[in-house]
Amino acid sequence: MEKYILAIDQGTTSTRAILFNKQGKPECIAQRDVECLFPKSGWVEQEALSLWISVIDVINEVLVKANIDFSYIDSFGVTNQRETAIVWDKKTGMPVYNAIVWQSRQTSDICQKLEKKKEFIHQKTGLLINPYFSASKIRFILDHIPNGQARAENGELLFGTVDTWIVYKMTQGKTFATDVSNASRTMLFNINTMAWDEELCKLFNIPMRMLPIVLPSSYDYGEASFFKGGIHVRGVAGDQQSALFGQTCWEKGESKNTYGTGCFMLMNIGEEPILSKEGLLTTVAWKVGDKVTYALEGSVFVGGAIVQWLRDGMRMIHHSKDSEELAEKCEDTNGVYVVPAFVGLGTPYWDDDARGAVFGLNRNTTNAQFIKACLEGIDYQCKDVFEVMKKESGLPLKTLKVDGGATENKYLMQFQSDILNTQIMLPTCLQTTALGVAYLAGLNSGFFENLDEIKQIHSYQAVFKPTMKKKDILKKYRGWKIAIKATRVFKN
């Protein structure tokens, strides 16, 4: 009887359950959309119970669709939207406030008051003081529920990121834990000592007794007794770190880039953390056995979203795939650059006030050239991030492994290979976030014997190799840097 790993991928907009076989291929997928709530401008929340119900639904659905029961499941893996904060009552297991989502800006005031502590926080966590991370969200919740601080200090309240919440519910409260990758995104975890930090907790006035224990990413988290199948949760990781693992980026210098609405880039930097001076985040990638692996992370705010803008806003194309065809039709952009800073610029600039800009237009500029420049704007932003990664890590960019919806655009991938002068590898399985936690769970259970076995089954559907001359790369990138400089000078 063939067995499967059942990976749960709880994301910001949907929850998925995916069955992976021994060859690391997805056999069956079930998906549920999850709702985001917007109580005020800039606030983003979700109902924690709805997230849990969506997990129950997709697990049941995927088993029905595959026509199997729990006897076919080797183990569970859980991967999740990171930084989203949930606080619940220890006695009842019920949330005391909505989950505050990673995107939410409702804790900006809390972070601004701690701006003078930014270097202290950076040295311990590898993170920048920002509402993005969990600590200020916990503080907000405790401040906005009756007797929140007292209840937390009395041990009545528990905090968890989404992984902790799901595992707690799956194990019916027997396991209150998180993994190192998720812990490293809370701004309360010291990535040097690999433990919750007492000074950071005091800074945010968060009682340490409400924090979960921190475990390796590949580990037995206990039996998921809610489902009565005797199956254990054996892998847990935050979504971007899980994707890095799923892309088999296990050696120093190996990197992955997810091309979604924005772009998330991570580089494996080995067993010692490197603190960035130019806007990268340092994060714990995973822990397998006794070995901790770290990563540098950079973010591009607008990636595939610019194609949606071309389709829905500018109405230059009818379908997203049209952008590839039109970009291929013209030889070059004829000097046009599009800087898609619609919501500011991410790594390495972190300029919230920058806005989108276009340079180099003339009477002969065509729709196709403009569209081509938009696609190239995604790739230039990614090059900005990777140039900083190479500089600060001292590691060459060996290969770039890619995933996400925008990888369907072959022109985007080829130009990325050209401008980085690096080979781009597109895996056969694009569900790399779920695949990563399936690998982590399978390593713990023995479903996969070792990393070598996984390497042998991991395959690629396409490889893009650089074809551009070095002088042309330098000329094009020089033009981009001028465009960026001009964009940042002009403010609304």
Tab-separated table of C-alpha atoms in Angstrom, residues 142-378:
chain	number	residue	atom	x	y	z
A	142	LEU	CA	-2.917	42.496	25.128
A	143	ASP	CA	-3.661	46.233	25.111
A	144	HIS	CA	-7.035	45.802	23.420
A	145	ILE	CA	-8.707	43.021	25.398
A	146	PRO	CA	-10.028	43.302	28.974
A	147	ASN	CA	-7.265	42.665	31.546
A	148	GLY	CA	-5.002	41.404	28.755
A	149	GLN	CA	-1.685	42.007	30.486
A	150	ALA	CA	-2.819	40.539	33.806
A	151	ARG	CA	-4.283	37.470	32.128
A	152	ALA	CA	-1.059	36.908	30.190
A	153	GLU	CA	1.060	37.290	33.330
A	154	ASN	CA	-1.204	34.821	35.166
A	155	GLY	CA	-0.616	32.200	32.457
A	156	GLU	CA	-4.191	32.343	31.161
A	157	LEU	CA	-3.256	33.333	27.587
A	158	LEU	CA	-1.144	31.641	24.922
A	159	PHE	CA	0.464	33.151	21.833
A	160	GLY	CA	1.282	31.439	18.600
A	161	THR	CA	1.973	32.097	14.974
A	162	VAL	CA	-0.322	30.186	12.609
A	163	ASP	CA	1.763	26.991	12.749
A	164	THR	CA	1.494	26.895	16.546
A	165	TRP	CA	-2.270	27.458	16.415
A	166	ILE	CA	-2.821	24.668	13.877
A	167	VAL	CA	-0.595	22.140	15.636
A	168	TYR	CA	-2.208	23.008	18.988
A	169	LYS	CA	-5.640	22.311	17.509
A	170	MET	CA	-4.535	19.183	15.646
A	171	THR	CA	-3.057	17.692	18.806
A	172	GLN	CA	-6.045	18.841	20.911
A	173	GLY	CA	-3.867	21.097	23.036
A	174	LYS	CA	-1.198	18.508	23.832
A	175	THR	CA	1.511	20.256	21.781
A	176	PHE	CA	2.141	23.963	22.279
A	177	ALA	CA	5.165	24.546	20.078
A	178	THR	CA	6.616	26.367	17.100
A	179	ASP	CA	9.617	25.664	14.901
A	180	VAL	CA	12.796	27.735	14.698
A	181	SER	CA	11.920	29.316	11.339
A	182	ASN	CA	8.631	30.744	12.607
A	183	ALA	CA	10.094	31.729	15.983
A	184	SER	CA	12.752	33.775	14.188
A	185	ARG	CA	10.021	35.978	12.667
A	186	THR	CA	8.433	37.062	15.950
A	187	MET	CA	11.066	39.646	16.989
A	188	LEU	CA	11.243	37.913	20.391
A	189	PHE	CA	13.640	35.123	19.391
A	190	ASN	CA	17.423	35.512	19.620
A	191	ILE	CA	18.900	33.921	16.484
A	192	ASN	CA	22.337	33.785	18.110
A	193	THR	CA	21.317	31.854	21.253
A	194	MET	CA	18.403	30.120	19.467
A	195	ALA	CA	16.044	30.856	22.367
A	196	TRP	CA	13.340	33.309	23.417
A	197	ASP	CA	15.102	36.446	24.604
A	198	GLU	CA	14.231	37.834	28.037
A	199	GLU	CA	15.386	41.378	27.178
A	200	LEU	CA	13.260	41.468	24.014
A	201	CYS	CA	10.222	40.196	25.905
A	202	LYS	CA	10.729	42.920	28.527
A	203	LEU	CA	11.065	45.530	25.791
A	204	PHE	CA	7.585	44.641	24.488
A	205	ASN	CA	6.328	43.738	28.018
A	206	ILE	CA	5.305	40.260	26.852
A	207	PRO	CA	5.279	37.515	29.545
A	208	MET	CA	7.513	34.646	28.437
A	209	ARG	CA	5.081	32.097	29.855
A	210	MET	CA	2.674	32.740	26.977
A	211	LEU	CA	5.276	31.706	24.355
A	212	PRO	CA	5.434	28.178	22.857
A	213	ILE	CA	8.430	25.865	23.110
A	214	VAL	CA	10.736	26.036	20.077
A	215	LEU	CA	11.502	22.799	18.219
A	216	PRO	CA	13.434	21.763	15.089
A	217	SER	CA	11.664	22.000	11.725
A	218	SER	CA	11.939	18.244	11.138
A	219	TYR	CA	10.654	16.763	14.409
A	220	ASP	CA	7.827	14.727	15.939
A	221	TYR	CA	5.322	17.323	17.159
A	222	GLY	CA	2.973	14.647	18.439
A	223	GLU	CA	-0.131	12.832	17.320
A	224	ALA	CA	-2.793	14.794	15.431
A	225	SER	CA	-5.418	13.179	17.650
A	226	PHE	CA	-8.221	15.475	16.422
A	227	PHE	CA	-8.357	13.367	13.254
A	228	LYS	CA	-8.373	9.979	15.055
A	229	GLY	CA	-5.954	8.456	12.562
A	230	GLY	CA	-2.890	8.086	14.784
A	231	ILE	CA	-0.889	10.275	12.394
A	232	HIS	CA	1.865	12.520	13.768
A	233	VAL	CA	2.892	16.025	12.708
A	234	ARG	CA	6.561	15.662	11.789
A	235	GLY	CA	7.469	18.813	9.895
A	236	VAL	CA	6.796	22.527	10.525
A	237	ALA	CA	8.253	25.594	8.759
A	238	GLY	CA	7.305	29.129	7.739
A	239	ASP	CA	6.274	29.379	4.105
A	240	GLN	CA	9.339	31.092	2.617
A	241	GLN	CA	11.835	28.917	4.503
A	242	SER	CA	9.822	25.848	3.547
A	243	ALA	CA	10.021	26.886	-0.114
A	244	LEU	CA	13.806	27.268	0.219
A	245	PHE	CA	13.983	23.719	1.585
A	246	GLY	CA	11.548	22.466	-1.059
A	247	GLN	CA	13.821	23.914	-3.738
A	248	THR	CA	16.660	21.791	-2.244
A	249	CYS	CA	18.751	24.905	-1.512
A	250	TRP	CA	20.788	23.034	1.077
A	251	GLU	CA	24.250	24.401	0.259
A	252	LYS	CA	25.663	27.846	1.065
A	253	GLY	CA	24.996	30.280	-1.762
A	254	GLU	CA	22.003	28.408	-3.140
A	255	SER	CA	18.996	30.689	-3.525
A	256	LYS	CA	15.331	30.714	-4.421
A	257	ASN	CA	12.993	33.435	-5.597
A	258	THR	CA	9.212	33.270	-5.401
A	259	TYR	CA	7.515	35.362	-8.094
A	260	GLY	CA	4.058	36.102	-6.754
A	261	THR	CA	2.296	39.415	-6.202
A	262	GLY	CA	5.669	40.495	-4.845
A	263	CYS	CA	8.929	38.569	-4.786
A	264	PHE	CA	10.543	36.822	-1.815
A	265	MET	CA	14.205	35.939	-2.183
A	266	LEU	CA	16.172	33.781	0.221
A	267	MET	CA	19.807	32.693	0.147
A	268	ASN	CA	21.231	29.861	2.239
A	269	ILE	CA	24.172	31.352	4.192
A	270	GLY	CA	25.094	28.250	6.188
A	271	GLU	CA	25.429	27.659	9.909
A	272	GLU	CA	26.407	31.186	11.040
A	273	PRO	CA	24.110	34.235	10.874
A	274	ILE	CA	25.232	37.262	8.845
A	275	LEU	CA	23.713	40.604	9.861
A	276	SER	CA	22.956	42.883	6.929
A	277	LYS	CA	23.931	46.536	6.779
A	278	GLU	CA	21.917	47.180	3.617
A	279	GLY	CA	18.342	46.223	4.396
A	280	LEU	CA	18.305	42.430	4.147
A	281	LEU	CA	16.720	40.364	6.902
A	282	THR	CA	18.591	37.537	8.584
A	283	THR	CA	16.376	34.599	9.400
A	284	VAL	CA	16.591	31.024	10.609
A	285	ALA	CA	15.956	28.842	7.572
A	286	TRP	CA	15.446	25.520	9.393
A	287	LYS	CA	16.834	23.133	11.947
A	288	VAL	CA	17.237	19.458	11.063
A	289	GLY	CA	18.729	17.303	13.805
A	290	ASP	CA	21.224	19.490	15.660
A	291	LYS	CA	22.141	21.564	12.615
A	292	VAL	CA	20.757	25.105	12.262
A	293	THR	CA	20.802	26.754	8.833
A	294	TYR	CA	20.419	30.512	8.326
A	295	ALA	CA	19.277	32.573	5.350
A	296	LEU	CA	19.346	36.140	4.097
A	297	GLU	CA	15.977	37.401	2.888
A	298	GLY	CA	14.948	40.267	0.654
A	299	SER	CA	11.574	41.482	-0.559
A	300	VAL	CA	10.330	43.100	-3.756
A	301	PHE	CA	6.925	44.687	-3.128
A	302	VAL	CA	5.622	44.596	-6.708
A	303	GLY	CA	6.367	41.546	-8.828
A	304	GLY	CA	3.591	39.790	-10.714
A	305	ALA	CA	1.236	42.532	-9.536
A	306	ILE	CA	2.503	44.756	-12.364
A	307	VAL	CA	1.147	42.265	-14.906
A	308	GLN	CA	-2.247	42.446	-13.195
A	309	TRP	CA	-1.986	46.238	-13.428
A	310	LEU	CA	-1.227	46.038	-17.155
A	311	ARG	CA	-4.302	43.828	-17.568
A	312	ASP	CA	-6.852	45.371	-15.194
A	313	GLY	CA	-5.642	48.943	-14.744
A	314	MET	CA	-4.002	49.963	-18.010
A	315	ARG	CA	-5.974	47.446	-20.123
A	316	MET	CA	-2.961	46.921	-22.371
A	317	ILE	CA	-3.477	43.143	-22.348
A	318	HIS	CA	-6.502	40.859	-22.075
A	319	HIS	CA	-4.752	37.983	-20.320
A	320	SER	CA	-1.596	37.812	-18.186
A	321	LYS	CA	0.028	35.419	-20.670
A	322	ASP	CA	-0.275	38.105	-23.386
A	323	SER	CA	2.576	40.021	-21.715
A	324	GLU	CA	5.042	37.271	-22.639
A	325	GLU	CA	3.980	37.193	-26.286
A	326	LEU	CA	4.166	40.972	-26.679
A	327	ALA	CA	7.529	41.217	-24.888
A	328	GLU	CA	8.984	38.630	-27.255
A	329	LYS	CA	7.732	40.549	-30.321
A	330	CYS	CA	9.949	43.612	-29.841
A	331	GLU	CA	13.728	43.456	-29.918
A	332	ASP	CA	14.238	45.715	-26.885
A	333	THR	CA	12.570	48.453	-24.827
A	334	ASN	CA	14.340	51.190	-26.795
A	335	GLY	CA	15.622	52.714	-23.560
A	336	VAL	CA	12.343	52.618	-21.622
A	337	TYR	CA	12.515	51.779	-17.899
A	338	VAL	CA	9.511	51.197	-15.644
A	339	VAL	CA	10.093	51.349	-11.875
A	340	PRO	CA	7.022	49.647	-10.308
A	341	ALA	CA	7.244	51.382	-6.927
A	342	PHE	CA	3.463	51.509	-6.513
A	343	VAL	CA	3.697	51.000	-2.737
A	344	GLY	CA	7.290	52.091	-2.227
A	345	LEU	CA	10.534	50.215	-2.779
A	346	GLY	CA	11.606	47.157	-0.781
A	347	THR	CA	15.084	45.698	-0.325
A	348	PRO	CA	17.654	47.254	-0.381
A	349	TYR	CA	16.069	50.727	-0.474
A	350	TRP	CA	13.195	50.465	2.043
A	351	ASP	CA	11.759	53.695	0.666
A	352	ASP	CA	8.057	53.872	1.593
A	353	ASP	CA	7.635	57.249	-0.086
A	354	ALA	CA	8.815	56.235	-3.572
A	355	ARG	CA	6.121	55.808	-6.233
A	356	GLY	CA	6.016	54.214	-9.673
A	357	ALA	CA	7.817	55.974	-12.500
A	358	VAL	CA	8.526	55.614	-16.231
A	359	PHE	CA	11.640	56.889	-18.022
A	360	GLY	CA	12.805	57.041	-21.622
A	361	LEU	CA	9.477	57.421	-23.427
A	362	ASN	CA	9.489	58.851	-26.973
A	363	ARG	CA	7.052	59.177	-29.885
A	364	ASN	CA	8.089	55.763	-31.189
A	365	THR	CA	7.502	53.869	-27.929
A	366	THR	CA	5.022	51.026	-28.437
A	367	ASN	CA	2.715	49.113	-26.117
A	368	ALA	CA	4.925	46.057	-26.517
A	369	GLN	CA	8.036	47.993	-25.453
A	370	PHE	CA	6.248	49.411	-22.422
A	371	ILE	CA	5.044	45.930	-21.402
A	372	LYS	CA	8.523	44.520	-21.924
A	373	ALA	CA	9.943	47.282	-19.681
A	374	CYS	CA	7.394	46.389	-16.990
A	375	LEU	CA	8.521	42.755	-16.987
A	376	GLU	CA	12.167	43.788	-16.936
A	377	GLY	CA	11.391	46.064	-13.967
A	378	ILE	CA	10.552	42.947	-11.929
